[in-house]
Short mmCIF file of C-alpha atoms and ligand atoms in Angstrom, two decimals:
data_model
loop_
_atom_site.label_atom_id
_atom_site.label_comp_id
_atom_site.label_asym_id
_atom_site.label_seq_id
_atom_site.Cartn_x
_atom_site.Cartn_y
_atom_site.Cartn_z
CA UNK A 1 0.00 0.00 0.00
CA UNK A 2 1.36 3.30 -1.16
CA UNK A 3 0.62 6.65 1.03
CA UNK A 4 -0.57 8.17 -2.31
CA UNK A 5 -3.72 5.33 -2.33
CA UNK A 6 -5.05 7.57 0.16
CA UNK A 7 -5.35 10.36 -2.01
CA UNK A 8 -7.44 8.20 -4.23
CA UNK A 9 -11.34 9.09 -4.30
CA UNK A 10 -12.32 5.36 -6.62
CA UNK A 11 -10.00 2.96 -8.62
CA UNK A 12 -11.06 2.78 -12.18
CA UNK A 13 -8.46 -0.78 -12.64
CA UNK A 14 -6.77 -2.57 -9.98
CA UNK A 15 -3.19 -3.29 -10.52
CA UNK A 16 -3.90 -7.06 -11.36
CA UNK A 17 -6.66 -6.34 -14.20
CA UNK A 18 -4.16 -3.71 -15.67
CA UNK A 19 -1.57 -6.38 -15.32
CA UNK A 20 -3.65 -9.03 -17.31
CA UNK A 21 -4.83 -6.60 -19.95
CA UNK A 22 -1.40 -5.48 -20.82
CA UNK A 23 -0.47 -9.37 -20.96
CA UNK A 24 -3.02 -9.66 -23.70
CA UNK A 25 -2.10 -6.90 -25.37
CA UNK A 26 1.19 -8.27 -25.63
CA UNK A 27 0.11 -11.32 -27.25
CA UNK A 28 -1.80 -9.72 -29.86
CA UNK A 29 0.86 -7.49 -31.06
CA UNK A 30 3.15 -10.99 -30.69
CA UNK A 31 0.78 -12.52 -33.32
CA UNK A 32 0.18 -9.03 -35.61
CA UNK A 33 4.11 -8.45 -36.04
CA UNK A 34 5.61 -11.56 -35.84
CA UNK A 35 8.75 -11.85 -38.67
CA UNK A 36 9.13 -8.07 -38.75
CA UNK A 37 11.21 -6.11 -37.16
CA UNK A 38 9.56 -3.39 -35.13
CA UNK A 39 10.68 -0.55 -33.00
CA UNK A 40 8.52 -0.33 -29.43
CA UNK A 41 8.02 3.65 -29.12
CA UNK A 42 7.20 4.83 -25.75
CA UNK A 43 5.88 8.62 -24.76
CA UNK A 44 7.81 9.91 -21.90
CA UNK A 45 7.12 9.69 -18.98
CA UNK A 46 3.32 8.67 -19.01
CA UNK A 47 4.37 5.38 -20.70
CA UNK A 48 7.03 4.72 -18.90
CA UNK A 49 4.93 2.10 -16.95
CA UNK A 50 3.41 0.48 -19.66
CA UNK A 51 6.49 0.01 -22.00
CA UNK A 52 8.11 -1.71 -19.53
CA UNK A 53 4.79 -3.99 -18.55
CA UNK A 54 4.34 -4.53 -22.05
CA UNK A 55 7.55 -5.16 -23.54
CA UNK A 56 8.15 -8.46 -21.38
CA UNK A 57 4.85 -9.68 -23.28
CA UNK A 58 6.07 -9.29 -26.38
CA UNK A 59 7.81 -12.69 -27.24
CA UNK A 60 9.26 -11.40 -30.28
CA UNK A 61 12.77 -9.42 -30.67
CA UNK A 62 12.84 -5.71 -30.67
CA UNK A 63 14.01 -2.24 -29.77
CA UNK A 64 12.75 0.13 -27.37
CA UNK A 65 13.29 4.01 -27.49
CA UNK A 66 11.05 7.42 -25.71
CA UNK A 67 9.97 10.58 -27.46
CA UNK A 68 8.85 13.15 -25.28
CA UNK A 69 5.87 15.66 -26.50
CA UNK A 70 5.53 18.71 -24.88
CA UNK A 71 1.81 19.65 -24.78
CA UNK A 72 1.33 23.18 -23.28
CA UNK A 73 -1.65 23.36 -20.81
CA UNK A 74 -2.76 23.30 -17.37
CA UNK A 75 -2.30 19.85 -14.99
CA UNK A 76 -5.80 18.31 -15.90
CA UNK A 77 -6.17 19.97 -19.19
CA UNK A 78 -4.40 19.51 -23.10
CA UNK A 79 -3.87 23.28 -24.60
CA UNK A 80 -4.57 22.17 -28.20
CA UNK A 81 -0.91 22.48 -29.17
CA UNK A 82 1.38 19.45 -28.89
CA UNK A 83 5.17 19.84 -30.09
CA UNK A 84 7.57 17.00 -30.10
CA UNK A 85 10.00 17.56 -27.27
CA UNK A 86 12.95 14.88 -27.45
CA UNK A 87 13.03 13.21 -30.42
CA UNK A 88 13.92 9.60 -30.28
CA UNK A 89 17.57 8.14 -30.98
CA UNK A 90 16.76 4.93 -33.15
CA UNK A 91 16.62 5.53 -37.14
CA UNK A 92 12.77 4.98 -37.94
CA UNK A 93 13.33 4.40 -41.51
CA UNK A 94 12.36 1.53 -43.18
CA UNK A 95 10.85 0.07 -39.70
CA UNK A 96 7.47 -0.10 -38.03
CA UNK A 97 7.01 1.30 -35.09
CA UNK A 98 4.17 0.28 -32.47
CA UNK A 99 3.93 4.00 -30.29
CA UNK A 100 2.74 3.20 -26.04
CA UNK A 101 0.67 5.84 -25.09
CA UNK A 102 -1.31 6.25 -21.75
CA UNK A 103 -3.76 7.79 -23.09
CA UNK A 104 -5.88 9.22 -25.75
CA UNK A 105 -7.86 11.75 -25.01
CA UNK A 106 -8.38 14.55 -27.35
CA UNK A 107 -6.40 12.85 -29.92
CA UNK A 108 -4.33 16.36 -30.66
CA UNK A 109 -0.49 14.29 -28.90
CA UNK A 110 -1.01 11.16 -31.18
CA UNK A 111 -2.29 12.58 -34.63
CA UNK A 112 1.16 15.00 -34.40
CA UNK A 113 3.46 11.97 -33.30
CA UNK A 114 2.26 10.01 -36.04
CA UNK A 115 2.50 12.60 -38.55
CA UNK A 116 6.03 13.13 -37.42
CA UNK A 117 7.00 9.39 -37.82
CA UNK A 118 5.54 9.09 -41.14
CA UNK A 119 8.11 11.99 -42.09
CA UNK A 120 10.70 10.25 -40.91
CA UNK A 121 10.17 7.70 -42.94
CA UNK A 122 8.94 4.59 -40.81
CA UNK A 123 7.19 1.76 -42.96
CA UNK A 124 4.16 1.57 -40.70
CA UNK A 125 2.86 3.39 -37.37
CA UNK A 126 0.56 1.79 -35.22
CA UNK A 127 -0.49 3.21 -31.81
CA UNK A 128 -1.09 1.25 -28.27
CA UNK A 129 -2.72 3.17 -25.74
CA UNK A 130 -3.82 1.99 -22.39
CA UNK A 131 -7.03 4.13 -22.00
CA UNK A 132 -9.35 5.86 -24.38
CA UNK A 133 -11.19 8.65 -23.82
CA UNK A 134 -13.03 7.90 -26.62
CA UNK A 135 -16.19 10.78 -26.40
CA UNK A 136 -13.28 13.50 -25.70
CA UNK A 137 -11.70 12.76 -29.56
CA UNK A 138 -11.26 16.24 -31.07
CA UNK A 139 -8.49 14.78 -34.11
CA UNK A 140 -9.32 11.03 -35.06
CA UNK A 141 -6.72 9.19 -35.31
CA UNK A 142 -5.28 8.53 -38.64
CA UNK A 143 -2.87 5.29 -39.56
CA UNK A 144 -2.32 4.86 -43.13
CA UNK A 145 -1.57 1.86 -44.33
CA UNK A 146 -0.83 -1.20 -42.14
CA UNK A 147 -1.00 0.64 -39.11
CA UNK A 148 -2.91 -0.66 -36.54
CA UNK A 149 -4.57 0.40 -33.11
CA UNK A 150 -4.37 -1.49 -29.98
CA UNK A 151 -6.48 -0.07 -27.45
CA UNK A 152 -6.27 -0.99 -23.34
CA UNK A 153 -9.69 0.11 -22.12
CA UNK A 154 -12.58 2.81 -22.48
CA UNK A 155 -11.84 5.38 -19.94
CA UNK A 156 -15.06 7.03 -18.52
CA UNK A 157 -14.21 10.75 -18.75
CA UNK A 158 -12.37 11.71 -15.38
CA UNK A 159 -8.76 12.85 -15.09
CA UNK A 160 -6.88 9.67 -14.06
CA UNK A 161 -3.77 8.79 -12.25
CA UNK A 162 -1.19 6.44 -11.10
CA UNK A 163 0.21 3.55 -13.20
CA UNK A 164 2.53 6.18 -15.28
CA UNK A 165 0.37 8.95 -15.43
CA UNK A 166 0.47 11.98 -12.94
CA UNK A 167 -1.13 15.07 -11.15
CA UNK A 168 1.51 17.35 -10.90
CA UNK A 169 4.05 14.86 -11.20
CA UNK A 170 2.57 13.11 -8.43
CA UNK A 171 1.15 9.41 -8.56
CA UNK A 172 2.81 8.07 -11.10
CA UNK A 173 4.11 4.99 -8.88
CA UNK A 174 0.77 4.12 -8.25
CA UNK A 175 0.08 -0.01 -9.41
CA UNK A 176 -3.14 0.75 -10.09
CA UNK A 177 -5.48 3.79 -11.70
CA UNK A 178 -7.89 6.34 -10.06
CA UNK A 179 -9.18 9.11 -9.46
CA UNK A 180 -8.07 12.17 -7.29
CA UNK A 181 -10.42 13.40 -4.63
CA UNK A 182 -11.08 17.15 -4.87
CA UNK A 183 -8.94 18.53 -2.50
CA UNK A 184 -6.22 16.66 -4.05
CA UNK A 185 -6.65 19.73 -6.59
CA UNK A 186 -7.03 22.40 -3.76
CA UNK A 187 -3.46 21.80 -2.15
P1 5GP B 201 -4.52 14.42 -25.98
O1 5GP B 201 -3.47 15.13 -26.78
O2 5GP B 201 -5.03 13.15 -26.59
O3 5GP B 201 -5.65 15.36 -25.60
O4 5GP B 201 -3.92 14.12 -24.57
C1 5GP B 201 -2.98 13.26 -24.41
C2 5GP B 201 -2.16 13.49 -23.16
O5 5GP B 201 -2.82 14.26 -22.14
C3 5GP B 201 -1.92 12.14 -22.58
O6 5GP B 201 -0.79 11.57 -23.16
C4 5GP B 201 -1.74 12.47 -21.14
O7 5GP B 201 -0.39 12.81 -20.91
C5 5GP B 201 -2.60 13.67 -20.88
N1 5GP B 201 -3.90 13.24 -20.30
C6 5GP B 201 -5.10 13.19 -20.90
N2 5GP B 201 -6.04 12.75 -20.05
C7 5GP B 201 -5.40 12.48 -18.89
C8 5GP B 201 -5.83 11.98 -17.61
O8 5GP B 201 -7.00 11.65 -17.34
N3 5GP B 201 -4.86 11.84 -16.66
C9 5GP B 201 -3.55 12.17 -16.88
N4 5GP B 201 -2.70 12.01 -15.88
N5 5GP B 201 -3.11 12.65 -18.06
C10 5GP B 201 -4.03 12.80 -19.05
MG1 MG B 202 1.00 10.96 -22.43
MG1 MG B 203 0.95 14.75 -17.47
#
């Protein structure tokens, strides 16, 4: 039991039902990309959690890099403008890369990180995201060609912490996700 669970007005996903969803996950993009090789892209630091989770489900061989996009706003709330921050360090050319995601919520992070990966000349993009808010989509989200999206759960829409993602950059150790209680906000 972390100190932070206290902060915590309901758990959305328990740590062991995020556990065996990302295990599943795991074996479908096992199946989907097995006999290419494929370049695990995680978004820093929200999928920093997730990567790691998901990676050791993955029985096949690959590589593993962050990118880190800056999205200018408030704690609980996307400005509209996302800019990529630190770019990766593996060449994307010629591979496809599967980008982990916490979460898509208004769609504006993952529509200009794809964009940007397709310029750099990756075969295919495909996204994996651990929670969609699917009602909050302002950009869909566009993969041409043999992309493909893998897709955790259907989050209701409340702002979410713990397993990766933060208030503040608080919570993010959390095993499991919730949500804050109000005064959480106040402090
Ligand atoms: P989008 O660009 O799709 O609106 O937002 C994506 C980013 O906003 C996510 O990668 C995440 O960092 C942040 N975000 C959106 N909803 C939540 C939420 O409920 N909790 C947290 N901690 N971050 C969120
Ligand atoms: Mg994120
Ligand atoms: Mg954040």
């Amino acid at each position: 039991m972390k100190m932070e669970d206290d902060m915590l007005e309901s758990v959305l996903w328990m740590a062991h039902e995020i556990q065996a969803r990302v295990a599943e996950l795991g074996r479908a993009i096992s199946n989907d990309f097995d006999g290419r090789s494929f370049v695990v892209l995680g978004v820093a630091t929200g999928a920093f959690m997730f990567v790691a989770d998901l990676v050791r489900h993955i029985s096949l061989p690959l590589q593993v890099d962050f990118v880190r996009v800056q999205s200018y706003g408030n704690n609980t709330k996307t400005s509209g403008v996302a800019t990529i921050g630190t770019d990766c360090k593996i060449d994307l050319k010629d591979k496809h890369v599967i980008v982990v995601e916490d979460i898509i919520d208004t769609g504006i992070t993952l529509a200009k990180l794809v964009n940007h990966l397709e310029s750099k000349g990756a075969t295919s993009v495909s996204v994996c995201v651990l929670l969609d808010k699917v009602f909050r989509r302002v950009v869909p989200l566009k993969l041409s060609g043999s992309g493909k999206c893998y897709v955790g759960f259907e989050c209701p829409d409340y702002f979410v912490v713990g397993y990766g993602m933060d208030f503040a950059e608080r919570f993010r150790s959390l095993p499991c996700i919730g949500v804050l209680k109000p005064e959480v906000y106040q402090q």
